[in-house]
Coordinates of C-alpha atoms in Angstrom, one line a residue:
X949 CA -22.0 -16.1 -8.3
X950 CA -21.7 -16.7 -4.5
X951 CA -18.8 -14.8 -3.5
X952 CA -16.6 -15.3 -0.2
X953 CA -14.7 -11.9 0.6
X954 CA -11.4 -12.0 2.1
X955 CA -10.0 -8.3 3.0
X956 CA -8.7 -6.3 5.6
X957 CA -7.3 -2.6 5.5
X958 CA -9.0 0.4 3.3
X959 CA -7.5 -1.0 -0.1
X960 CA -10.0 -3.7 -0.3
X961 CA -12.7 -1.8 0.7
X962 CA -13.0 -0.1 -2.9
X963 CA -13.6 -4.2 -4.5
X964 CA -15.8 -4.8 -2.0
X965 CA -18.2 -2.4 -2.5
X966 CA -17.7 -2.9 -6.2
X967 CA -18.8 -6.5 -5.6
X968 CA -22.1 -5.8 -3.3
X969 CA -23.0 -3.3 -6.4
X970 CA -22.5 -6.0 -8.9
X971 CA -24.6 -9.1 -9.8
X972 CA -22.6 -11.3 -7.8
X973 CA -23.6 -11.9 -4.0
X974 CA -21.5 -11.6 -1.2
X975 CA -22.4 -14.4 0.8
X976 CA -19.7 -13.3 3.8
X977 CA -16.6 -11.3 4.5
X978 CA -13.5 -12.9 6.4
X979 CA -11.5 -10.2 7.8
X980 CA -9.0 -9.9 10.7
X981 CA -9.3 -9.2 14.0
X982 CA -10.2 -5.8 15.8
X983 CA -7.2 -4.2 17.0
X984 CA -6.3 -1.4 19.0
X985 CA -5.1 1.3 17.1
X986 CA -4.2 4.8 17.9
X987 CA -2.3 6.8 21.1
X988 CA -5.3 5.9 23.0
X989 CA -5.1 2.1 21.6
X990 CA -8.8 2.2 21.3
X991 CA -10.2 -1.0 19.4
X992 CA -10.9 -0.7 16.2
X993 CA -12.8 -2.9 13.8
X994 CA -10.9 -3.2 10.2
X995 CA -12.4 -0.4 7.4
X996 CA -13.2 -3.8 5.3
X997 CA -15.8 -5.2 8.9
X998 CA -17.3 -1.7 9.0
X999 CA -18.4 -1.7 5.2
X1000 CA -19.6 -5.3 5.5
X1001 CA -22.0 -4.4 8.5
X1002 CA -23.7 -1.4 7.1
X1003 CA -24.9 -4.0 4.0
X1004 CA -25.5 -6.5 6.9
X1005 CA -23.4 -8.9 5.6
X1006 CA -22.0 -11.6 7.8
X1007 CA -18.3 -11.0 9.1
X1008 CA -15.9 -13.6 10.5
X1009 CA -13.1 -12.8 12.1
X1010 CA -11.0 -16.2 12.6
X1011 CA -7.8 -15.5 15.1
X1012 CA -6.2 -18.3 13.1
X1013 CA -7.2 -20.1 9.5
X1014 CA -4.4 -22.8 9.7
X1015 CA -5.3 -26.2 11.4
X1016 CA -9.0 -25.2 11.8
X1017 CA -11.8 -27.2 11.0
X1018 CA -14.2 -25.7 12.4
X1019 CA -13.4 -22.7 10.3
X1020 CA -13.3 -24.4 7.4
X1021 CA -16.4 -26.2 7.8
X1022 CA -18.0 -23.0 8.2
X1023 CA -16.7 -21.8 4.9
X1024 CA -18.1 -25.2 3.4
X1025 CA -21.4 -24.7 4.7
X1026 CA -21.4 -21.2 3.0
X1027 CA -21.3 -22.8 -0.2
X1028 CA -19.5 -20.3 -2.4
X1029 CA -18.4 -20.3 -6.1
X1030 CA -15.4 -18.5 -5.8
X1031 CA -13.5 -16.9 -3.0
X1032 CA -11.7 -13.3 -3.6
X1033 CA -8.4 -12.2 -1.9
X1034 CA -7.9 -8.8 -1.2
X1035 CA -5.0 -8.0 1.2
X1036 CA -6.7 -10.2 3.7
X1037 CA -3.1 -10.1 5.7
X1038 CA -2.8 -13.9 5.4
X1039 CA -1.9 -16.8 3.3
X1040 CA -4.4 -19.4 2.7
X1041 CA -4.0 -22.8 3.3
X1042 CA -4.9 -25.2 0.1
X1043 CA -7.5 -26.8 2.0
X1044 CA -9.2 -23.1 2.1
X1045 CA -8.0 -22.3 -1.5
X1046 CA -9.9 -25.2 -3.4
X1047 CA -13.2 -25.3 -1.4
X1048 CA -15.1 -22.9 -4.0
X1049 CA -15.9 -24.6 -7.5
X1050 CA -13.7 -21.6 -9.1
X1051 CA -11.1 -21.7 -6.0
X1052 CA -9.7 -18.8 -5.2
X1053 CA -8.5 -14.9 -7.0
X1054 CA -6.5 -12.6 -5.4
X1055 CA -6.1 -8.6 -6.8
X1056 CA -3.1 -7.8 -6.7
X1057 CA -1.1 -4.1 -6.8
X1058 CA 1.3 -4.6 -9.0
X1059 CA 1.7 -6.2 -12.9
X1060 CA 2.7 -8.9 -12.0
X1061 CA 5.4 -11.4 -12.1
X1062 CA 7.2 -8.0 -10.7
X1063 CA 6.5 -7.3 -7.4
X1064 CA 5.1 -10.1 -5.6
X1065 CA 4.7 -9.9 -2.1
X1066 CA 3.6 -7.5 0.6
X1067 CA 4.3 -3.7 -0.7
X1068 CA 4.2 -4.0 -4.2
X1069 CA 2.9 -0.2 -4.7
X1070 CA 5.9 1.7 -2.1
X1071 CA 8.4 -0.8 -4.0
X1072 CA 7.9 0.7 -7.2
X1073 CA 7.8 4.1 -6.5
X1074 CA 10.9 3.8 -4.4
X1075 CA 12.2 2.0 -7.3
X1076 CA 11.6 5.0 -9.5
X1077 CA 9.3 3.2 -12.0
X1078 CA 7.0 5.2 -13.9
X1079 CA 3.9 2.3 -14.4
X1080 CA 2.6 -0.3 -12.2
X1081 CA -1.0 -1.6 -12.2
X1082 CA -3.4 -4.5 -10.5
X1083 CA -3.6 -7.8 -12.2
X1084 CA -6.6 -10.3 -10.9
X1085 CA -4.9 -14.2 -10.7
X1086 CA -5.3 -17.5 -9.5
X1087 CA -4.0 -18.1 -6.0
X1088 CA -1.9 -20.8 -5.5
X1089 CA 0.6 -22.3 -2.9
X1090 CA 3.3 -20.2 -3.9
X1091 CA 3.3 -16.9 -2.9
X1092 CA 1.5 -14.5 -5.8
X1093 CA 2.7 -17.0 -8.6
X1094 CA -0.7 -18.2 -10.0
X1095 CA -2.2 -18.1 -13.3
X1096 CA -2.7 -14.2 -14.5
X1097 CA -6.9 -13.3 -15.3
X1098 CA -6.3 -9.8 -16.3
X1099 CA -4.3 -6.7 -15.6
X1100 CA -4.9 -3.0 -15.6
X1101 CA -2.1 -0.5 -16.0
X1102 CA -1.7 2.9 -14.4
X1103 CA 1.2 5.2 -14.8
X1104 CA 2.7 7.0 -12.1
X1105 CA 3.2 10.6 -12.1
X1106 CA 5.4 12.7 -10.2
X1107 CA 2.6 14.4 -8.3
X1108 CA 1.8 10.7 -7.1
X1109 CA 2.8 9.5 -3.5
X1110 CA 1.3 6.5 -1.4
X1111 CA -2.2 7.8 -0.9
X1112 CA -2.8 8.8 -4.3
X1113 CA -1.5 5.8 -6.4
X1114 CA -2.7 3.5 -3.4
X1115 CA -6.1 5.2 -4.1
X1116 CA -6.1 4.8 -8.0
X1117 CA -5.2 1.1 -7.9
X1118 CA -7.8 0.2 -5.7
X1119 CA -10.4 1.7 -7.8
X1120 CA -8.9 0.1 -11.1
X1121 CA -8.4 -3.2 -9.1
X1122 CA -12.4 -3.1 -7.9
X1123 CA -13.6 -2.3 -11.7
X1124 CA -11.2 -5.3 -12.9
X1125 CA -12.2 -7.2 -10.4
X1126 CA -16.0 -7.5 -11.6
X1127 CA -15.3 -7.5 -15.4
X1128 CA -13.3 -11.1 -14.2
X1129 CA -16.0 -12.3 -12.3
X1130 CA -18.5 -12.1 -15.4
X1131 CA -16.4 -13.5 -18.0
X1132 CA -15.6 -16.2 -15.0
X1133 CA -18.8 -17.1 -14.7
X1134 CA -19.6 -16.9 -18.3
X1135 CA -16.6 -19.1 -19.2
X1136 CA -15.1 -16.6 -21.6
X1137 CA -11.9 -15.8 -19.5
X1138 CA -8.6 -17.9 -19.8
X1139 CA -5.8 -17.9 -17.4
X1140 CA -2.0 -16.9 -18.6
X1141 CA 0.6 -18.3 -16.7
X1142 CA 3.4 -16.1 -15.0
X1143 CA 6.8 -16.0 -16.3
X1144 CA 8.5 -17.0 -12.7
X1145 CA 11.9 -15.7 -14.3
X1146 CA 11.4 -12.4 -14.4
X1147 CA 9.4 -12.1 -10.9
X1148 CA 11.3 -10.0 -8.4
X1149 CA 9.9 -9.3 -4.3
X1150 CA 8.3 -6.7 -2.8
X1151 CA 9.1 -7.3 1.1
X1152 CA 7.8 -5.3 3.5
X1153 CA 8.6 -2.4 4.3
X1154 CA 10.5 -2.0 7.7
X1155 CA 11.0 1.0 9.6
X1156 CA 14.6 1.7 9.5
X1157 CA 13.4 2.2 5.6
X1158 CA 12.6 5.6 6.2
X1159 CA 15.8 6.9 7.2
X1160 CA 17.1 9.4 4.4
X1161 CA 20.9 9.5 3.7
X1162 CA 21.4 12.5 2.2
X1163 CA 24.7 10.6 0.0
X1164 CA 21.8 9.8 -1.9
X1165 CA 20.8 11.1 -5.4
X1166 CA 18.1 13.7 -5.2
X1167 CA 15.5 11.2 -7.3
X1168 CA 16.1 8.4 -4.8
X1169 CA 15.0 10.5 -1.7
X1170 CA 12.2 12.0 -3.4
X1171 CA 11.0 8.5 -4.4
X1172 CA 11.9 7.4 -0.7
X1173 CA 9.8 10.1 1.0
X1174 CA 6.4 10.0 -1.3
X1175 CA 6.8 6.4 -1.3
X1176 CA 6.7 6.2 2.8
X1177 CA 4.1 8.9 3.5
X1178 CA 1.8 6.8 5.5
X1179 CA 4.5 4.5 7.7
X1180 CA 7.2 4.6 8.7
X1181 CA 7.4 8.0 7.1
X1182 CA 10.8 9.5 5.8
X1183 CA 12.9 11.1 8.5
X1184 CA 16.2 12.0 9.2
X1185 CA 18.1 14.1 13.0
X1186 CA 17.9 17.7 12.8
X1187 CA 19.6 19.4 15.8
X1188 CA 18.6 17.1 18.6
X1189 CA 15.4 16.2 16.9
X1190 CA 14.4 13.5 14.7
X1191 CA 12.2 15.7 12.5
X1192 CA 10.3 13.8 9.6
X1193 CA 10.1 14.7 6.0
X1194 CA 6.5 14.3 4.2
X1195 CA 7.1 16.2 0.8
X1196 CA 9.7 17.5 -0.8
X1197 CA 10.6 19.2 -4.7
X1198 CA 13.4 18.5 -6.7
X1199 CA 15.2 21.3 -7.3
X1200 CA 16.8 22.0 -11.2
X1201 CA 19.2 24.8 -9.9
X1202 CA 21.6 23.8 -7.2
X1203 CA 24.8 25.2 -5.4
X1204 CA 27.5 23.3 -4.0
X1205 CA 27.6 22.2 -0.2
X1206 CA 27.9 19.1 1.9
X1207 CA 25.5 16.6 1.9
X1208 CA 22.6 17.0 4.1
X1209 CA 23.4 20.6 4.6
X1210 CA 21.0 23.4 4.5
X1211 CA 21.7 25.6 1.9
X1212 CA 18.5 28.2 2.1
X1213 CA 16.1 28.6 5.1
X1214 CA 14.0 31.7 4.3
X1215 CA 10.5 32.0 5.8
X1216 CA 9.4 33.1 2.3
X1217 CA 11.0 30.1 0.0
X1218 CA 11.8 27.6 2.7
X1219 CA 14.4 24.5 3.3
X1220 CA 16.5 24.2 0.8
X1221 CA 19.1 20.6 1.3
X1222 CA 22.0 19.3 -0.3
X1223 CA 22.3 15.7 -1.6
X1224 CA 24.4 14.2 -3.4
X1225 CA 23.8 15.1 -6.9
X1226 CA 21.4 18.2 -6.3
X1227 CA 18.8 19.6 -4.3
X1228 CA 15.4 19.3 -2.6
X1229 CA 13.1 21.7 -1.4
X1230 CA 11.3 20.6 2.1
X1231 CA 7.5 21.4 1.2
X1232 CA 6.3 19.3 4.5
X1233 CA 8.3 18.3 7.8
X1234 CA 7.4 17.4 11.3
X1235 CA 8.6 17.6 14.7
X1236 CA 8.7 15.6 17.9
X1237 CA 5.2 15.7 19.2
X1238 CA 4.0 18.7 16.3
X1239 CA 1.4 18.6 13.6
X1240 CA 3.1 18.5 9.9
X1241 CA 4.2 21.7 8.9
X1242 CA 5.5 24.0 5.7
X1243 CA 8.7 24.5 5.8
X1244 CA 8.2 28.2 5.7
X1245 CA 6.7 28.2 9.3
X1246 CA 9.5 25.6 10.6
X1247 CA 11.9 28.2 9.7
X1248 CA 10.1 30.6 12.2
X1249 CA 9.3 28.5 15.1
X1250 CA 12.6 26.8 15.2
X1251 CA 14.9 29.5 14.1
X1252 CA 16.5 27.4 11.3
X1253 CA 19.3 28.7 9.7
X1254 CA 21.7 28.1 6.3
X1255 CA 24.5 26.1 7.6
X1256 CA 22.7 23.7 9.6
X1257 CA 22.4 20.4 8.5
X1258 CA 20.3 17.2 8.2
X1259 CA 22.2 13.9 9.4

């Protein structure tokens, strides 16, 4: 089939190269703008643009897709059986949805009805859950509530943060993606509606997120901080710092304390903090202006001592 790809950031990179590797042809890719990016706010093309131009395939790069008919002419003159979504950044209008003969699929990181919306993988590891996967669907007006292709479930371990479960379901979500496509084409696929009342939201994530309160159970922070590794990042004051936290352990033995309060700060073992129900080891924190370090060498540079505390 004649395929028009619509992605943006690393995640959909993994389908698209799937898709040039495949039968089907990709006859463009629609992606957003460059952007500056960066301290030095250098322009950037999007990871999905540069993998598209080293198979020379044509890129567009609309600034808007609503109320433009030029665009959408364009897209008409492409001619192409189906369009596939892939965190474009975007919703599509109908008028776009319904110009291919097989309209339009979206993958999707979650297993869905739960988490629609924008950051379906950090919402289910800060919500703790233990499975999540990528279903392929229909899009439709509604935001993610289209007819169900196929799903793919992945568990999530405890070793998994962001960039490992991110990674996993972009790979399972390329490999579904294609196995769709053929029995699409072949006409041996059928769609399964959603059931709307059990969908729940996955909004995206804001900064003020990645503050950790420390009144918290142990889980929830642990959940909180491999869930925000990438952005905003977890982080909490220390001294007259705000220092932020990229890993941390759970901690089975525990002795009593405030919360937020530094219990152990050895140079061998490292920080060891109070919550409210137990304890967490700091594997990973960073200071203002400072590369990520262990906790081991924070205790050394910055003289950290039992007593202190996080707020």
């Amino acid at each position: 089939m004649k395929v028009l790809f619509w992605g943006t950031p690393e995640f959909a990179v993994e389908s698209l190269k799937a898709l040039i590797q495949s039968n089907h042809q990709v006859v463009a890719v629609i992606t957003q703008p460059d952007k500056p990016k960066g301290r030095g706010q250098k322009v950037q093309p999007p990871p999905v643009k540069e993998e598209a131009l080293k198979h020379n395939i044509p890129v567009l790069q609309p600034e808007k897709i609503k109320n433009n008919q030029e665009f959408v002419e364009t897209i008409k003159q492409l001619n192409p059986d189906i369009s596939v979504v892939v965190a474009y950044g975007k919703i599509l209008p109908e008028e776009i949805i319904n110009i291919p003969k097989y309209k339009t699929i979206n993958v999707h990181a979650s297993l869905l009805p739960k988490y629609r919306g924008a950051a379906p993988i950090q919402r289910a590891i800060m919500d703790g859950e233990e499975e999540t996967g990528v279903c392929i669907m229909e899009i439709v007006k509604e935001l993610d509530a289209g007819d169900v292709y196929a799903c793919t479930k992945v568990k999530i371990l405890p070793e998994d943060d962001i960039i490992t479960l991110h990674d996993k379901l972009a790979k399972e979500g390329a490999k579904l993606l294609i196995e769709v496509l053929d029995k699409i084409e072949k006409g041996q696929i059928e769609k399964v509606p959603q059931d709307h009342s059990k969908a729940t939201y996955a909004k995206p994530i804001e900064k003020e997120e990645g503050k950790i309160d420390w009144n918290k159970p142990a889980k929830d922070i642990f959940n909180q901080v491999r869930a925000l590794k990438v952005w905003p990042k977890a982080f909490t004051n220390f001294r007259d710092f705000q220092v932020k936290i990229l890993d941390v352990e759970i901690l089975e033995d525990c002795k009593e304390g405030k919360a937020g309060e530094i219990l152990k700060a050895s140079d061998k073992e490292g920080i060891v903090v109070k919550t409210k129900d137990g304890c967490l080891l700091i594997r990973t924190i960073q200071f203002p202006n400072s590369k990520p370090i262990s906790s081991q060498e924070a205790v050394r540079g910055y003289r950290i001592k039992e007593g202190e505390s996080f707020e």
